[in-house]
């Protein structure tokens, strides 16, 4: 199932902001800014990416997982969900 338009628009908006943050980070490194400031920016970008991931995971749970667990092939969907949880918890 593809991501619906509302989720896609929200993800696109967030990713555009992240692109700006990345350009700012590159500029900070080029300008040899203070390490703590660079690391703070990296942390902000990381958290922004986690926000996009959270948006997509929620949509996946509301659609694909819910639908899959109601079908005949529940075990496959449980395993996929467990794999996803493990991957995201690293």
Coordinates of N, CA, C and O in Angstrom, one line a residue:
X1 N 0.8 -1.2 0.0 CA 0.0 0.0 0.0 C 0.9 1.2 0.0 O 1.8 1.3 0.8
X2 N 0.6 2.2 -0.8 CA 1.4 3.4 -0.9 C 1.0 4.4 0.1 O -0.2 4.4 0.6
X3 N 1.9 5.3 0.5 CA 1.6 6.3 1.4 C 0.5 7.3 0.9 O 0.6 7.7 -0.3
X4 N -0.5 7.6 1.6 CA -1.5 8.5 1.1 C -1.0 9.9 1.0 O 0.0 10.3 1.5
X5 N -1.8 10.7 0.3 CA -1.4 12.1 -0.1 C -1.1 13.0 1.1 O -0.1 13.8 1.1
X6 N -1.9 12.9 2.1 CA -1.8 13.8 3.3 C -0.5 13.5 4.0 O 0.3 14.4 4.4
X7 N -0.2 12.2 4.2 CA 1.1 11.8 4.8 C 2.3 12.2 4.0 O 3.3 12.7 4.5
X8 N 2.1 12.0 2.7 CA 3.2 12.3 1.7 C 3.5 13.8 1.8 O 4.7 14.2 1.9
X9 N 2.5 14.7 1.8 CA 2.7 16.1 1.9 C 3.4 16.5 3.2 O 4.3 17.4 3.2
X10 N 3.0 15.9 4.3 CA 3.6 16.2 5.6 C 5.1 15.8 5.6 O 5.9 16.5 6.0
X11 N 5.3 14.6 5.1 CA 6.7 14.1 5.0 C 7.5 15.0 4.1 O 8.7 15.3 4.4
X12 N 7.0 15.4 2.9 CA 7.7 16.3 2.0 C 8.1 17.6 2.7 O 9.2 18.1 2.5
X13 N 7.1 18.2 3.4 CA 7.4 19.4 4.1 C 8.5 19.3 5.1 O 9.4 20.1 5.2
X14 N 8.4 18.2 5.9 CA 9.5 17.9 6.9 C 10.8 17.7 6.2 O 11.9 18.2 6.7
X15 N 10.8 17.0 5.1 CA 12.1 16.7 4.4 C 12.7 17.9 3.8 O 13.9 18.1 3.8
X16 N 11.9 18.9 3.4 CA 12.4 20.1 2.8 C 13.1 20.9 4.0 O 14.1 21.5 3.7
X17 N 12.5 20.9 5.1 CA 13.1 21.6 6.3 C 14.5 20.9 6.6 O 15.5 21.6 6.8
X18 N 14.5 19.6 6.6 CA 15.7 18.8 6.9 C 16.8 19.2 5.8 O 18.0 19.3 6.2
X19 N 16.4 19.3 4.6 CA 17.3 19.7 3.5 C 18.0 21.0 3.9 O 19.2 21.2 3.7
X20 N 17.2 22.0 4.3 CA 17.7 23.3 4.7 C 18.7 23.1 5.9 O 19.7 23.8 5.9
X21 N 18.3 22.3 6.9 CA 19.2 22.0 8.0 C 20.5 21.4 7.5 O 21.6 21.8 8.1
X22 N 20.5 20.5 6.6 CA 21.7 19.9 6.1 C 22.6 20.9 5.4 O 23.8 20.9 5.5
X23 N 22.0 21.8 4.6 CA 22.8 22.8 3.9 C 23.4 23.7 5.0 O 24.6 24.1 4.9
X24 N 22.7 24.0 6.0 CA 23.2 24.9 7.1 C 24.4 24.1 7.8 O 25.4 24.8 8.2
X25 N 24.2 22.8 8.0 CA 25.3 22.0 8.7 C 26.5 22.0 7.8 O 27.6 22.2 8.3
X26 N 26.4 21.9 6.5 CA 27.5 21.9 5.6 C 28.2 23.2 5.7 O 29.5 23.3 5.7
X27 N 27.4 24.3 5.7 CA 28.0 25.6 5.8 C 28.8 25.8 7.2 O 29.9 26.4 7.2
X28 N 28.2 25.3 8.2 CA 28.8 25.4 9.5 C 30.2 24.7 9.5 O 31.2 25.2 10.1
X29 N 30.2 23.5 8.9 CA 31.5 22.8 8.8 C 32.5 23.5 7.9 O 33.7 23.6 8.3
X30 N 32.0 24.0 6.8 CA 32.9 24.8 5.9 C 33.5 26.0 6.6 O 34.7 26.4 6.4
X31 N 32.7 26.6 7.5 CA 33.1 27.8 8.2 C 33.9 27.5 9.5 O 34.2 28.4 10.3
X32 N 34.1 26.2 9.7 CA 34.8 25.7 10.9 C 34.2 26.2 12.2 O 34.9 26.7 13.1
X33 N 32.9 26.1 12.3 CA 32.2 26.5 13.5 C 32.5 25.6 14.7 O 33.0 24.5 14.5
X34 N 32.2 26.1 15.9 CA 32.5 25.4 17.1 C 31.9 24.0 17.1 O 30.7 23.8 16.7
X35 N 32.6 23.0 17.5 CA 32.2 21.6 17.5 C 30.9 21.4 18.1 O 30.0 20.6 17.6
X36 N 30.6 22.0 19.3 CA 29.4 21.8 20.0 C 28.2 22.3 19.2 O 27.1 21.6 19.2
X37 N 28.4 23.4 18.5 CA 27.3 23.9 17.7 C 27.0 23.0 16.5 O 25.9 22.7 16.1
X38 N 28.1 22.4 15.9 CA 27.9 21.4 14.8 C 27.2 20.2 15.3 O 26.2 19.7 14.7
X39 N 27.6 19.7 16.5 CA 27.0 18.5 17.0 C 25.5 18.8 17.4 O 24.6 17.9 17.3
X40 N 25.2 19.9 17.9 CA 23.8 20.3 18.2 C 23.0 20.3 16.9 O 21.8 19.8 17.0
X41 N 23.5 20.8 15.9 CA 22.8 20.8 14.6 C 22.6 19.4 14.1 O 21.5 19.0 13.6
X42 N 23.6 18.5 14.2 CA 23.5 17.1 13.8 C 22.4 16.5 14.6 O 21.5 15.7 14.1
X43 N 22.3 16.7 15.9 CA 21.3 16.2 16.8 C 19.9 16.6 16.3 O 18.9 15.8 16.3
X44 N 19.8 17.9 16.0 CA 18.5 18.4 15.5 C 18.0 17.7 14.2 O 16.8 17.4 14.1
X45 N 19.0 17.5 13.3 CA 18.6 16.8 12.1 C 18.2 15.4 12.3 O 17.2 14.9 11.8
X46 N 18.9 14.8 13.2 CA 18.6 13.4 13.6 C 17.2 13.3 14.1 O 16.4 12.4 13.7
X47 N 16.9 14.2 15.0 CA 15.5 14.2 15.6 C 14.5 14.5 14.6 O 13.4 13.9 14.6
X48 N 14.8 15.4 13.6 CA 13.8 15.7 12.6 C 13.6 14.5 11.7 O 12.4 14.2 11.3
X49 N 14.6 13.7 11.4 CA 14.4 12.5 10.6 C 13.6 11.5 11.4 O 12.8 10.8 10.8
X50 N 13.8 11.4 12.7 CA 13.0 10.5 13.5 C 11.6 10.9 13.4 O 10.7 10.0 13.4
X51 N 11.3 12.2 13.3 CA 9.9 12.6 13.2 C 9.3 12.2 11.9 O 8.1 11.8 11.9
X52 N 10.0 12.2 10.8 CA 9.5 11.7 9.5 C 9.3 10.2 9.7 O 8.2 9.7 9.2
X53 N 10.2 9.5 10.3 CA 10.0 8.1 10.5 C 8.8 7.7 11.3 O 8.1 6.8 11.0
X54 N 8.6 8.5 12.4 CA 7.4 8.3 13.2 C 6.1 8.5 12.4 O 5.2 7.7 12.6
X55 N 6.1 9.5 11.6 CA 4.9 9.7 10.7 C 4.6 8.5 9.8 O 3.5 8.0 9.7
X56 N 5.7 8.0 9.2 CA 5.5 6.9 8.3 C 5.2 5.6 9.0 O 4.3 4.8 8.6
X57 N 5.8 5.4 10.2 CA 5.5 4.2 11.0 C 4.0 4.2 11.4 O 3.3 3.2 11.4
X58 N 3.5 5.4 11.9 CA 2.1 5.5 12.3 C 1.2 5.1 11.2 O 0.2 4.4 11.3
X59 N 1.5 5.7 10.0 CA 0.6 5.4 8.8 C 0.7 3.9 8.5 O -0.4 3.3 8.2
X60 N 1.9 3.3 8.6 CA 2.0 1.9 8.3 C 1.2 1.0 9.3 O 0.5 0.1 8.9
X61 N 1.3 1.4 10.6 CA 0.5 0.7 11.6 C -1.0 0.8 11.4 O -1.8 -0.2 11.5
X62 N -1.4 2.0 11.0 CA -2.9 2.3 10.8 C -3.4 1.6 9.6 O -4.6 1.3 9.5
X63 N -2.6 1.3 8.6 CA -3.1 0.8 7.4 C -2.6 -0.7 7.1 O -3.3 -1.6 7.4
X64 N -1.4 -0.8 6.7 CA -0.8 -2.1 6.3 C -0.9 -3.1 7.5 O -1.3 -4.3 7.3
X65 N -0.4 -2.8 8.6 CA -0.4 -3.7 9.8 C -1.8 -4.1 10.2 O -2.1 -5.3 10.4
X66 N -2.6 -3.1 10.4 CA -4.0 -3.4 10.8 C -4.7 -4.3 9.8 O -5.3 -5.3 10.2
X67 N -4.6 -4.0 8.5 CA -5.2 -4.8 7.5 C -4.6 -6.2 7.5 O -5.3 -7.2 7.4
X68 N -3.2 -6.3 7.6 CA -2.6 -7.6 7.6 C -2.9 -8.5 8.7 O -3.1 -9.7 8.6
X69 N -3.1 -7.9 9.9 CA -3.4 -8.7 11.1 C -4.9 -9.2 11.1 O -5.2 -10.2 11.8
X70 N -5.7 -8.6 10.3 CA -7.1 -9.0 10.1 C -7.2 -10.1 9.1 O -8.3 -10.8 9.0
X71 N -6.2 -10.4 8.3 CA -6.2 -11.4 7.3 C -5.8 -12.7 7.7 O -5.6 -13.0 8.9
X72 N -5.5 -13.6 6.7 CA -5.2 -15.0 7.0 C -3.7 -15.2 7.3 O -3.3 -16.1 8.0
X73 N -2.9 -14.3 6.9 CA -1.4 -14.4 7.0 C -0.9 -13.6 8.2 O 0.1 -12.9 8.0
X74 N -1.5 -13.7 9.3 CA -1.1 -12.9 10.5 C 0.4 -13.1 10.9 O 1.0 -12.2 11.3
X75 N 0.8 -14.4 10.9 CA 2.2 -14.7 11.3 C 3.2 -13.9 10.5 O 4.2 -13.3 11.1
X76 N 3.0 -13.8 9.3 CA 3.9 -13.0 8.4 C 4.0 -11.5 8.9 O 5.0 -10.9 9.0
X77 N 2.8 -11.0 9.2 CA 2.7 -9.6 9.6 C 3.3 -9.4 11.0 O 3.9 -8.3 11.2
X78 N 3.1 -10.3 11.9 CA 3.7 -10.2 13.2 C 5.2 -10.2 13.1 O 5.9 -9.4 13.7
X79 N 5.7 -11.1 12.2 CA 7.2 -11.1 12.0 C 7.7 -9.8 11.4 O 8.7 -9.3 11.8
X80 N 7.0 -9.3 10.4 CA 7.4 -8.0 9.8 C 7.4 -6.9 10.8 O 8.3 -6.1 10.9
X81 N 6.4 -6.9 11.7 CA 6.3 -5.9 12.7 C 7.4 -6.0 13.7 O 8.1 -5.0 14.1
X82 N 7.7 -7.2 14.1 CA 8.8 -7.5 15.1 C 10.2 -7.0 14.5 O 11.0 -6.4 15.1
X83 N 10.4 -7.3 13.2 CA 11.6 -6.9 12.5 C 11.7 -5.4 12.5 O 12.8 -4.8 12.7
X84 N 10.6 -4.8 12.2 CA 10.6 -3.3 12.1 C 10.9 -2.7 13.5 O 11.7 -1.8 13.6
X85 N 10.3 -3.2 14.6 CA 10.5 -2.7 15.9 C 12.0 -2.9 16.3 O 12.6 -2.0 16.8
X86 N 12.6 -4.0 15.9 CA 14.0 -4.3 16.2 C 14.9 -3.3 15.4 O 15.8 -2.7 16.0
X87 N 14.6 -3.1 14.2 CA 15.3 -2.2 13.3 C 15.3 -0.8 13.8 O 16.3 -0.1 13.9
X88 N 14.1 -0.3 14.2 CA 14.0 1.1 14.7 C 14.5 1.3 16.1 O 14.7 2.4 16.5
X89 N 14.7 0.2 16.8 CA 15.2 0.4 18.2 C 16.7 0.5 18.3 O 17.2 0.7 19.4
X90 N 17.4 0.3 17.2 CA 18.9 0.3 17.2 C 19.4 1.8 17.4 O 18.8 2.7 17.0

